[in-house]
mmCIF file of C-alpha atoms in Angstrom:
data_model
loop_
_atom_site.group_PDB
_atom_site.id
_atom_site.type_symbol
_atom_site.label_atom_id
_atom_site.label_comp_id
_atom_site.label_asym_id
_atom_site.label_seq_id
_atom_site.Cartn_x
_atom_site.Cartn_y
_atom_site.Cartn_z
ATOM 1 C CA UNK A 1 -36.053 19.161 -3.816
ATOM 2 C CA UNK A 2 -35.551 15.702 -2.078
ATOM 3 C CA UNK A 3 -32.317 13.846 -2.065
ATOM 4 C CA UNK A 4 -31.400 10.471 -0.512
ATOM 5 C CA UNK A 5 -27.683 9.776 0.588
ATOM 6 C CA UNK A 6 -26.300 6.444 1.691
ATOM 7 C CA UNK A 7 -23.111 7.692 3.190
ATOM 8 C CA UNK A 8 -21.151 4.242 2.358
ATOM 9 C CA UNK A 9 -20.791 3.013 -0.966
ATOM 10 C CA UNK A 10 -18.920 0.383 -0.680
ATOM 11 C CA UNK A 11 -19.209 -2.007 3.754
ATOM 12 C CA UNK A 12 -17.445 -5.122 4.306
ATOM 13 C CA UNK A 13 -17.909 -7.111 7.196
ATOM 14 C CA UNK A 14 -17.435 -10.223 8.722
ATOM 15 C CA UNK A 15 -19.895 -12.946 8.741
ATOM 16 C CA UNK A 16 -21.839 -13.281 11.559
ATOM 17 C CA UNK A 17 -20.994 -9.540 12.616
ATOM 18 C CA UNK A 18 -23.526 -7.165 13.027
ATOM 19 C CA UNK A 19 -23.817 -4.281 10.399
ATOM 20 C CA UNK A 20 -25.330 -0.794 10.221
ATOM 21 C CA UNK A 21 -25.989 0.832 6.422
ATOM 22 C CA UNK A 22 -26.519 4.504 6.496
ATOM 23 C CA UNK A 23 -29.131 6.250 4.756
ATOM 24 C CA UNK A 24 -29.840 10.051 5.498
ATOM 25 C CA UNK A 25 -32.335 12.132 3.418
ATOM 26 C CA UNK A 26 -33.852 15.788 2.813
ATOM 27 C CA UNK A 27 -37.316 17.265 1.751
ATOM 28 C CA UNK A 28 -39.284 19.736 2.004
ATOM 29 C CA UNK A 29 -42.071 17.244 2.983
ATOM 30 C CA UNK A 30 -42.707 14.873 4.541
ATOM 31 C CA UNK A 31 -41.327 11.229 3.116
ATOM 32 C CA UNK A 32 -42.389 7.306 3.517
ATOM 33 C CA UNK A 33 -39.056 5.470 3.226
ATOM 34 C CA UNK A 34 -37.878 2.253 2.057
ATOM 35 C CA UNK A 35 -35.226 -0.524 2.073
ATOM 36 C CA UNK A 36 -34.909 -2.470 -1.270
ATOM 37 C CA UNK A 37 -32.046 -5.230 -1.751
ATOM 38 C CA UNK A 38 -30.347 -6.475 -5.034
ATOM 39 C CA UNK A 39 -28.771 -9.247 -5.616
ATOM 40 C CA UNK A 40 -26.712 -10.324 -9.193
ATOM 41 C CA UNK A 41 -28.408 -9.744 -12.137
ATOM 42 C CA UNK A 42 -32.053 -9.336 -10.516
ATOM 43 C CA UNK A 43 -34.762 -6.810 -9.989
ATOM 44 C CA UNK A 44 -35.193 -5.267 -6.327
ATOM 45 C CA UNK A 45 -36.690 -6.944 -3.530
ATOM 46 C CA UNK A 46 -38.328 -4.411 -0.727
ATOM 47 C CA UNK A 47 -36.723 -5.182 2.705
ATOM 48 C CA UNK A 48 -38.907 -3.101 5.076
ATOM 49 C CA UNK A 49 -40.595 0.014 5.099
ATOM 50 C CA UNK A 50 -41.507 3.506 7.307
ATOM 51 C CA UNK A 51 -45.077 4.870 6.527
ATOM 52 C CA UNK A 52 -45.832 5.964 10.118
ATOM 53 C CA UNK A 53 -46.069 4.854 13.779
ATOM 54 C CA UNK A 54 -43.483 3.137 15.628
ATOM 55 C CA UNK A 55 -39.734 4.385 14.370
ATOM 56 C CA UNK A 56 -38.593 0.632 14.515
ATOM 57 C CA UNK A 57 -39.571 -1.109 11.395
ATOM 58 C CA UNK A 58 -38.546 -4.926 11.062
ATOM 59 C CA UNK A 59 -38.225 -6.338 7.871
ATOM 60 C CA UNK A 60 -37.494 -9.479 6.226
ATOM 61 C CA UNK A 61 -34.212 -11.717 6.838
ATOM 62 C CA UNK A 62 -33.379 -10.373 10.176
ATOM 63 C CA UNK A 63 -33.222 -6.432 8.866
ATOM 64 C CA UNK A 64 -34.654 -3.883 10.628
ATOM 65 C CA UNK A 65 -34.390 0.138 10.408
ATOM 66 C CA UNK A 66 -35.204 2.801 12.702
ATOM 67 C CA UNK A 67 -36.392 5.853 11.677
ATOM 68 C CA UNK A 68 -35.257 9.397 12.976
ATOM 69 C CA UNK A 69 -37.097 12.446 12.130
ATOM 70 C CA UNK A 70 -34.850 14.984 13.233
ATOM 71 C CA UNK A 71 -31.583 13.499 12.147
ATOM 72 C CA UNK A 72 -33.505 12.826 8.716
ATOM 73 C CA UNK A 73 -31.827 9.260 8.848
ATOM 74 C CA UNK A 74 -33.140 5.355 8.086
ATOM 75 C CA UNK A 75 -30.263 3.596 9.217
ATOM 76 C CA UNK A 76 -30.453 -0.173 8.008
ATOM 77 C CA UNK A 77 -29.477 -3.108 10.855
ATOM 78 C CA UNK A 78 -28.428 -6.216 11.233
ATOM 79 C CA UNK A 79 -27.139 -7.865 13.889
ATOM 80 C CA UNK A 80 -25.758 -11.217 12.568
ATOM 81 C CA UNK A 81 -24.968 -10.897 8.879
ATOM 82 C CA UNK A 82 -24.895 -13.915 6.995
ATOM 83 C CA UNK A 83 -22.728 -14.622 3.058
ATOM 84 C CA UNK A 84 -26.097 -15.092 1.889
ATOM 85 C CA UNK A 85 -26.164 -11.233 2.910
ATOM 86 C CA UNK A 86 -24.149 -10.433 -0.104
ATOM 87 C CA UNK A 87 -26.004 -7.705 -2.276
ATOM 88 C CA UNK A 88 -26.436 -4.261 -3.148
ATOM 89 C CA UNK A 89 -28.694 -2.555 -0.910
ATOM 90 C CA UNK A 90 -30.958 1.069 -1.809
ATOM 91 C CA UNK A 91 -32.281 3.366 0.420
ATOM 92 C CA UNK A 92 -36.028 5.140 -0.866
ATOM 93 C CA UNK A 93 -38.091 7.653 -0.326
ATOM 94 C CA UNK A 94 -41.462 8.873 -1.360
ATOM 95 C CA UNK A 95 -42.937 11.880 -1.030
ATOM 96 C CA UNK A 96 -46.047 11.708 0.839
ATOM 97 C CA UNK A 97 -49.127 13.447 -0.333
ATOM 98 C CA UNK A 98 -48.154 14.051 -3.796
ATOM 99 C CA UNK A 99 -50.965 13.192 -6.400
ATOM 100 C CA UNK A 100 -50.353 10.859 -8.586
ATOM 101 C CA UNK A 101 -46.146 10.545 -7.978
ATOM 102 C CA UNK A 102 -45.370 7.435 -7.100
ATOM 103 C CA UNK A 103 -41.845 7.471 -8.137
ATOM 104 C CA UNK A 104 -39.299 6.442 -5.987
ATOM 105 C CA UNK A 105 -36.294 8.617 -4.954
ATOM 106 C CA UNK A 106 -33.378 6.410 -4.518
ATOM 107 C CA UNK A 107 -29.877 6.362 -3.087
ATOM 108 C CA UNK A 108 -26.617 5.118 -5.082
ATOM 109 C CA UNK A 109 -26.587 2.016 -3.248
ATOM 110 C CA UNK A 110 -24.462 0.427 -0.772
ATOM 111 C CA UNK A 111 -22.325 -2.635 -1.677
ATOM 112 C CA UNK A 112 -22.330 -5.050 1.242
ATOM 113 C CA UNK A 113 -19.567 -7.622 1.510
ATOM 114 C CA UNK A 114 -19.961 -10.237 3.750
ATOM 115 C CA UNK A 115 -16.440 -12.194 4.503
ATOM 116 C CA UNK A 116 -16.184 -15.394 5.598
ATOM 117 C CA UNK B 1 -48.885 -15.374 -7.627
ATOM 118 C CA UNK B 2 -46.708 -14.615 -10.095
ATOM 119 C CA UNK B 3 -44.636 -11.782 -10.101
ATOM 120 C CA UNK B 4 -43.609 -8.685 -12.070
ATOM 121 C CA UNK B 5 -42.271 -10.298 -15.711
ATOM 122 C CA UNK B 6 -40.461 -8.529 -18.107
ATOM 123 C CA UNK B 7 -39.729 -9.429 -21.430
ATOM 124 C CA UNK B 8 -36.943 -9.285 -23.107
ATOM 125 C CA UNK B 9 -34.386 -9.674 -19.978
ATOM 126 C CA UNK B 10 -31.553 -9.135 -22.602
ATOM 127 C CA UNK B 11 -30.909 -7.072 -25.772
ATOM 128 C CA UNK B 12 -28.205 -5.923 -27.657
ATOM 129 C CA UNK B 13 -29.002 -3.218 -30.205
ATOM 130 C CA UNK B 14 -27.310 -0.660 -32.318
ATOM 131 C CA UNK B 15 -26.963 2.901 -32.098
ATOM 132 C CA UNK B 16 -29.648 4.434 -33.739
ATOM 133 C CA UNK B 17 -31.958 1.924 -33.820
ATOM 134 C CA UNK B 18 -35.205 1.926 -31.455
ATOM 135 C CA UNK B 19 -36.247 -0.697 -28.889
ATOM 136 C CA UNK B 20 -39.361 -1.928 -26.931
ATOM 137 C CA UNK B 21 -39.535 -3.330 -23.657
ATOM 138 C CA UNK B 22 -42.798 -4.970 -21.997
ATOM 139 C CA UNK B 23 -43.645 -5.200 -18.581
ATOM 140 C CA UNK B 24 -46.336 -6.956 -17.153
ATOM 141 C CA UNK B 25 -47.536 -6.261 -13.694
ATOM 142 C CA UNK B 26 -48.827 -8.369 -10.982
ATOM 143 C CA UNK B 27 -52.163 -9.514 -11.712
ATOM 144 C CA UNK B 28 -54.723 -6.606 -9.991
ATOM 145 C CA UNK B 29 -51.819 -4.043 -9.917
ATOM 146 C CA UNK B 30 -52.898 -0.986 -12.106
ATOM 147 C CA UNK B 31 -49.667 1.158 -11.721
ATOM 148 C CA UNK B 32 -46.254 0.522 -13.574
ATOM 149 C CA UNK B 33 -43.425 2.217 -13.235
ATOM 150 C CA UNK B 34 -40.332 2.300 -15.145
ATOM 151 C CA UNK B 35 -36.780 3.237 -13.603
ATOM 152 C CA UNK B 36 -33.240 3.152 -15.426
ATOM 153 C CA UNK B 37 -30.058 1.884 -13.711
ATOM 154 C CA UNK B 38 -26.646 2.820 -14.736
ATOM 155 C CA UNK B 39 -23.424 2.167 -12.559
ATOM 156 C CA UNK B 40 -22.858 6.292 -13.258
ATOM 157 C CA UNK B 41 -26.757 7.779 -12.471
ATOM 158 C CA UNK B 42 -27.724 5.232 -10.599
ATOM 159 C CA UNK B 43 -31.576 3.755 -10.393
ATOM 160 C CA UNK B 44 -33.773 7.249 -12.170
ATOM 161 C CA UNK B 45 -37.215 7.212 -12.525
ATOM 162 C CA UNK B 46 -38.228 7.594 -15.921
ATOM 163 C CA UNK B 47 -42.432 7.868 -15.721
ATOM 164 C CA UNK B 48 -45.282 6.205 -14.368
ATOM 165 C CA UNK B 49 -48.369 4.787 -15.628
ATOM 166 C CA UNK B 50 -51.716 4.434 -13.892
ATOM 167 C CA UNK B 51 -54.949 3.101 -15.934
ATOM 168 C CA UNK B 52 -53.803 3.713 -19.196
ATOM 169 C CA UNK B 53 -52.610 7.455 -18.122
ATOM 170 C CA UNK B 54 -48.976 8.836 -17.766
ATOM 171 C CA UNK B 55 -48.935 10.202 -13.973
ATOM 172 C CA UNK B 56 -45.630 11.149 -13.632
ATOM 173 C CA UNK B 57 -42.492 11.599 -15.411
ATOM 174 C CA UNK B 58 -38.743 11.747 -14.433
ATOM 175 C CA UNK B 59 -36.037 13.789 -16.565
ATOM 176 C CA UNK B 60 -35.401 11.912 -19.421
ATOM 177 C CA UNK B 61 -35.691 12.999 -23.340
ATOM 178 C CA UNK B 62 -38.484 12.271 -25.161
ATOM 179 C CA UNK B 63 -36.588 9.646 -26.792
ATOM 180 C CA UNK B 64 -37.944 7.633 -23.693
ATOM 181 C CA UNK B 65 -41.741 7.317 -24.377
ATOM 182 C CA UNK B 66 -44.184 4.616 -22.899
ATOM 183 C CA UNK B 67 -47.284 3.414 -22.352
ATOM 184 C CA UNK B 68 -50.090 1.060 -20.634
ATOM 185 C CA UNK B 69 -53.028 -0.995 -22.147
ATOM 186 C CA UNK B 70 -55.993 -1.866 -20.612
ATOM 187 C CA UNK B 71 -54.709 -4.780 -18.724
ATOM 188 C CA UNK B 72 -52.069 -2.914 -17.347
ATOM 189 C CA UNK B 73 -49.228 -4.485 -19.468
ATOM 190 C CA UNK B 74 -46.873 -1.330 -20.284
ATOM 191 C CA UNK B 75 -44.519 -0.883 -22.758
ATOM 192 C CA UNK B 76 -41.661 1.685 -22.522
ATOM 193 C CA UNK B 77 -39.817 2.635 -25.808
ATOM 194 C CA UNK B 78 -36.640 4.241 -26.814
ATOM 195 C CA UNK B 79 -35.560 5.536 -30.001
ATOM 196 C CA UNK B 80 -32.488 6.981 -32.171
ATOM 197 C CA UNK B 81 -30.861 4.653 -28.996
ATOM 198 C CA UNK B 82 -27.503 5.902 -27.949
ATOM 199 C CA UNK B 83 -24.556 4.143 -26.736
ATOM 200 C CA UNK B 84 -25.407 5.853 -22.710
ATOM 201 C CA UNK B 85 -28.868 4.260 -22.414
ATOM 202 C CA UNK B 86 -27.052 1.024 -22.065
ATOM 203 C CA UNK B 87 -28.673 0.353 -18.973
ATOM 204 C CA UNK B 88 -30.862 -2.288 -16.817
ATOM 205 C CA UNK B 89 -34.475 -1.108 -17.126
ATOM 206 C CA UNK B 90 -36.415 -2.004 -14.194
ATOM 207 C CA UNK B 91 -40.380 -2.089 -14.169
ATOM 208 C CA UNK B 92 -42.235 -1.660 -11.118
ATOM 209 C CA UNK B 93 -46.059 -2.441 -10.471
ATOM 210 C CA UNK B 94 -47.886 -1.895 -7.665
ATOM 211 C CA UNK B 95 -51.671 -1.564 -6.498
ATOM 212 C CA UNK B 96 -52.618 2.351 -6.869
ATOM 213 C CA UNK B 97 -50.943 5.042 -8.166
ATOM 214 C CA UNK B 98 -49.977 6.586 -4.577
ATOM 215 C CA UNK B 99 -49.276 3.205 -3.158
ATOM 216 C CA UNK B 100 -46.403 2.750 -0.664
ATOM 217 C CA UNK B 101 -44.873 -0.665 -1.906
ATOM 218 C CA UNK B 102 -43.526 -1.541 -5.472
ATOM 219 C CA UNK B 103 -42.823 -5.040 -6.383
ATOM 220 C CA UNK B 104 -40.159 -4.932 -9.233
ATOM 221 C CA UNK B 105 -39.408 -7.166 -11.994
ATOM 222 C CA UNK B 106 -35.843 -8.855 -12.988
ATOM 223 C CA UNK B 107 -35.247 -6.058 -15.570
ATOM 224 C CA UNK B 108 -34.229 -5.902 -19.074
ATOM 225 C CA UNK B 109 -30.406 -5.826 -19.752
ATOM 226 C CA UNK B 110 -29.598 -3.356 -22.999
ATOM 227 C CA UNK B 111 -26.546 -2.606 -24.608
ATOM 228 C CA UNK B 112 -26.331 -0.541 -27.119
ATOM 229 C CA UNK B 113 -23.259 -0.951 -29.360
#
């Protein structure tokens, strides 16, 4: 079975600090993994993603995650968070190779708060 | 191009009753997916559509049904509705059925009362 565990629920920070959300998962295969953001009342917007290649993915609005295989994590980065920043944030995974699943395995989501 | 549109994004609705919720992809994208979001479960995936065909489904009763028409518009239903699937349901389309990126829509807000 796969799970997908974003460790804070709830990260306020200052604005213009940098922040770190944490994202750790498990399977017994392998996984392509995934960043979404949503704001107020609206759908989810994909932030970056980790299909293969370099661990370091950069995404949009100054995000970018780094993927590490043996500590099963995705950490999410940013090193200069703006209010605009404000949102609830999922962590993803599919599993790879699976016919015809394309469902995505989410996280519970991790409120951030930026402070002015 | 535009984007993922769903239709209604609000409903209110009583127990009991059934509801219908349309989805209609990206234009090209052949795969919809439907997910439910709840501040208790979270975002759960309910089942997946791919040229007209159910690929997947998540574990939900078959209260939850759906389904997709030729042009890729999907529909997912609910009936005898319960006061718990008050929820934001979220429809996702994307290019092929093991694709790696979903582009999701606003949702549709229901309560059920």
């Amino acid at each position: 079975a796969q799970s997908v565990t974003q460790l804070d629920s709830q990260v306020p920070v200052f604005e213009e600090a940098p922040v770190e959300l944490r994202c750790n998962y498990s399977s017994s295969v392998s996984v392509y993994l995934f960043w979404y953001v949503q704001y107020p009342n609206q759908g989810l917007q994909l932030l970056l993603k980790y299909l293969s290649g370099s661990t370091l993915v950069k995404g949009i609005n100054g995000f970018e995650a780094e993927f590490n295989k043996s500590q099963t994590s995705f950490h999410l980065r940013k090193p200069s968070v703006h209010i605009s920043d404000t949102a609830e944030y999922f962590c993803a995974v599919i599993l790879m190779g699976s016919t015809g699943a394309n469902n995505l395995f989410f996280g519970t989501g991790t409120r951030l708060t930026v402070i002015p | 191009k535009a984007g993922v549109t769903q239709t209604p994004r609000y409903l209110i609705k009583t127990r009991g009753q059934q509801v219908t919720l349309s989805c209609s992809p990206i234009s090209g994208h052949r795969s919809v997916s439907w997910y439910q979001q709840t501040p208790g479960q979270g975002l759960q995936f309910l089942f997946e559509y791919f040229s007209e065909t159910q690929r997947n489904k998540g574990n939900f009763p078959g209260r939850f049904s759906g389904r997709q028409f030729s042009n890729s518009r999907s529909e997912m239903n609910v009936s005898t509705l319960e006061l718990g699937d008050s929820a934001l349901y979220l429809c996702a389309s994307s290019l092929q059925s093991t694709n790696t990126e979903a582009f999701f829509g606003q949702g549709t807000r229901l309560t059920v009362v």
